[in-house]
GROMACS .gro file of C-alpha atoms in nm:
model
  121
    1MET     CA    1   0.000   0.000   0.000
    2PRO     CA    2   0.157   0.333  -0.105
    3ARG     CA    3   0.225   0.584   0.166
    4GLN     CA    4   0.056   0.923   0.128
    5VAL     CA    5   0.272   1.229   0.173
    6MET     CA    6   0.096   1.523   0.332
    7GLN     CA    7   0.189   1.880   0.247
    8THR     CA    8   0.311   2.070   0.552
    9ASP     CA    9   0.283   2.411   0.389
   10GLY     CA   10  -0.054   2.558   0.486
   11VAL     CA   11  -0.053   2.799   0.193
   12ILE     CA   12  -0.011   2.511  -0.053
   13ALA     CA   13  -0.288   2.317   0.119
   14ASP     CA   14  -0.527   2.614   0.098
   15THR     CA   15  -0.436   2.679  -0.265
   16VAL     CA   16  -0.479   2.315  -0.362
   17TRP     CA   17  -0.813   2.305  -0.181
   18ALA     CA   18  -0.937   2.613  -0.372
   19LEU     CA   19  -0.820   2.462  -0.702
   20ARG     CA   20  -0.988   2.129  -0.623
   21MET     CA   21  -1.319   2.299  -0.542
   22ALA     CA   22  -1.298   2.508  -0.861
   23SER     CA   23  -1.221   2.196  -1.064
   24LYS     CA   24  -1.520   2.009  -0.920
   25SER     CA   25  -1.767   2.294  -0.958
   26THR     CA   26  -1.668   2.416  -1.306
   27LYS     CA   27  -1.528   2.094  -1.458
   28ALA     CA   28  -1.252   2.310  -1.614
   29PRO     CA   29  -0.933   2.109  -1.673
   30LEU     CA   30  -0.715   2.415  -1.604
   31TRP     CA   31  -0.779   2.407  -1.229
   32LYS     CA   32  -0.706   2.033  -1.206
   33ASP     CA   33  -0.380   2.084  -1.396
   34MET     CA   34  -0.278   2.367  -1.160
   35GLU     CA   35  -0.357   2.149  -0.859
   36ARG     CA   36  -0.133   1.875  -0.997
   37ARG     CA   37   0.150   2.118  -1.066
   38LEU     CA   38   0.141   2.266  -0.716
   39LEU     CA   39   0.145   1.923  -0.554
   40ASN     CA   40   0.478   1.846  -0.720
   41ALA     CA   41   0.795   1.879  -0.517
   42ARG     CA   42   0.902   2.235  -0.442
   43SER     CA   43   1.221   2.184  -0.643
   44ASN     CA   44   1.006   2.114  -0.953
   45ARG     CA   45   0.818   2.445  -0.934
   46ARG     CA   46   0.918   2.691  -1.201
   47ALA     CA   47   1.078   3.031  -1.160
   48VAL     CA   48   0.988   3.271  -1.441
   49ASN     CA   49   1.145   3.612  -1.501
   50VAL     CA   50   0.943   3.917  -1.601
   51ASP     CA   51   1.141   3.915  -1.926
   52LYS     CA   52   0.997   3.572  -2.017
   53LEU     CA   53   0.646   3.699  -1.944
   54SER     CA   54   0.714   3.988  -2.179
   55LYS     CA   55   0.827   3.752  -2.458
   56PHE     CA   56   0.539   3.506  -2.437
   57THR     CA   57   0.246   3.738  -2.366
   58LYS     CA   58   0.069   4.024  -2.532
   59GLN     CA   59  -0.146   4.310  -2.409
   60GLY     CA   60  -0.430   4.192  -2.184
   61ASP     CA   61  -0.327   3.825  -2.154
   62VAL     CA   62  -0.429   3.634  -1.843
   63ILE     CA   63  -0.139   3.430  -1.703
   64ILE     CA   64  -0.088   3.173  -1.428
   65VAL     CA   65   0.262   3.088  -1.307
   66PRO     CA   66   0.266   2.771  -1.092
   67GLY     CA   67   0.582   2.884  -0.919
   68LYS     CA   68   0.760   3.213  -0.861
   69ILE     CA   69   0.792   3.524  -1.075
   70LEU     CA   70   1.131   3.692  -1.050
   71GLY     CA   71   1.209   4.054  -1.138
   72ALA     CA   72   1.476   4.023  -1.410
   73GLY     CA   73   1.382   4.204  -1.730
   74ASN     CA   74   1.114   4.452  -1.825
   75LEU     CA   75   0.748   4.427  -1.918
   76GLY     CA   76   0.624   4.661  -2.189
   77HIS     CA   77   0.252   4.581  -2.176
   78SER     CA   78  -0.016   4.510  -1.919
   79ILE     CA   79  -0.115   4.156  -1.823
   80ILE     CA   80  -0.330   3.995  -1.558
   81VAL     CA   81  -0.128   3.747  -1.356
   82TYR     CA   82  -0.154   3.499  -1.070
   83ALA     CA   83   0.155   3.330  -0.930
   84TYR     CA   84   0.206   3.112  -0.627
   85SER     CA   85   0.494   3.342  -0.527
   86MET     CA   86   0.636   3.668  -0.659
   87SER     CA   87   0.932   3.888  -0.579
   88LYS     CA   88   0.866   4.250  -0.480
   89LEU     CA   89   1.058   4.373  -0.783
   90ALA     CA   90   0.848   4.157  -1.018
   91ALA     CA   91   0.526   4.284  -0.860
   92ARG     CA   92   0.643   4.643  -0.898
   93LYS     CA   93   0.732   4.592  -1.266
   94ILE     CA   94   0.396   4.428  -1.343
   95ASN     CA   95   0.209   4.711  -1.170
   96GLU     CA   96   0.420   4.981  -1.341
   97ALA     CA   97   0.334   4.828  -1.681
   98GLY     CA   98  -0.036   4.866  -1.595
   99GLY     CA   99  -0.087   4.498  -1.516
  100GLN     CA  100  -0.290   4.339  -1.240
  101ILE     CA  101  -0.188   4.080  -0.984
  102LEU     CA  102  -0.483   3.868  -0.877
  103GLU     CA  103  -0.530   3.632  -0.589
  104LEU     CA  104  -0.635   3.279  -0.678
  105ARG     CA  105  -0.994   3.313  -0.562
  106ASP     CA  106  -1.037   3.632  -0.768
  107LEU     CA  107  -0.891   3.459  -1.073
  108ILE     CA  108  -1.126   3.161  -1.033
  109GLN     CA  109  -1.423   3.390  -0.987
  110ARG     CA  110  -1.335   3.604  -1.290
  111TYR     CA  111  -1.243   3.310  -1.520
  112PRO     CA  112  -1.438   3.010  -1.383
  113ASN     CA  113  -1.402   2.790  -1.692
  114GLY     CA  114  -1.037   2.887  -1.748
  115SER     CA  115  -1.105   3.012  -2.097
  116GLY     CA  116  -0.829   3.242  -2.220
  117VAL     CA  117  -0.600   3.173  -1.926
  118LYS     CA  118  -0.243   3.063  -2.010
  119ILE     CA  119  -0.002   2.871  -1.790
  120ILE     CA  120   0.361   2.983  -1.818
  121GLY     CA  121   0.633   2.793  -1.640
   0.00000   0.00000   0.00000
């Protein structure tokens, strides 16, 4: 019988719970995929620089980063973003470009079926 490993990070547990409830209520595969990605080992979570967001997004895109956003680079357009973690410099650069940083519950409420939301990282 396989042993279950419990997450000790309360923030991860709350985030996974919110994603699981969104997945069950909306049947959107995006939330299930995000739940799976966050349950991976911490060393497997991605770190994405603002420069990469600038390269792979365009004005008004909605982005989820299942890891951390770091502040290297510049962002020349506004985006809507949710990330599990974000450096202060990255948050400042996103806000200065006219972007929005959403909390997970706000993102789920605004985009319940996940349509138009991209995962980067």
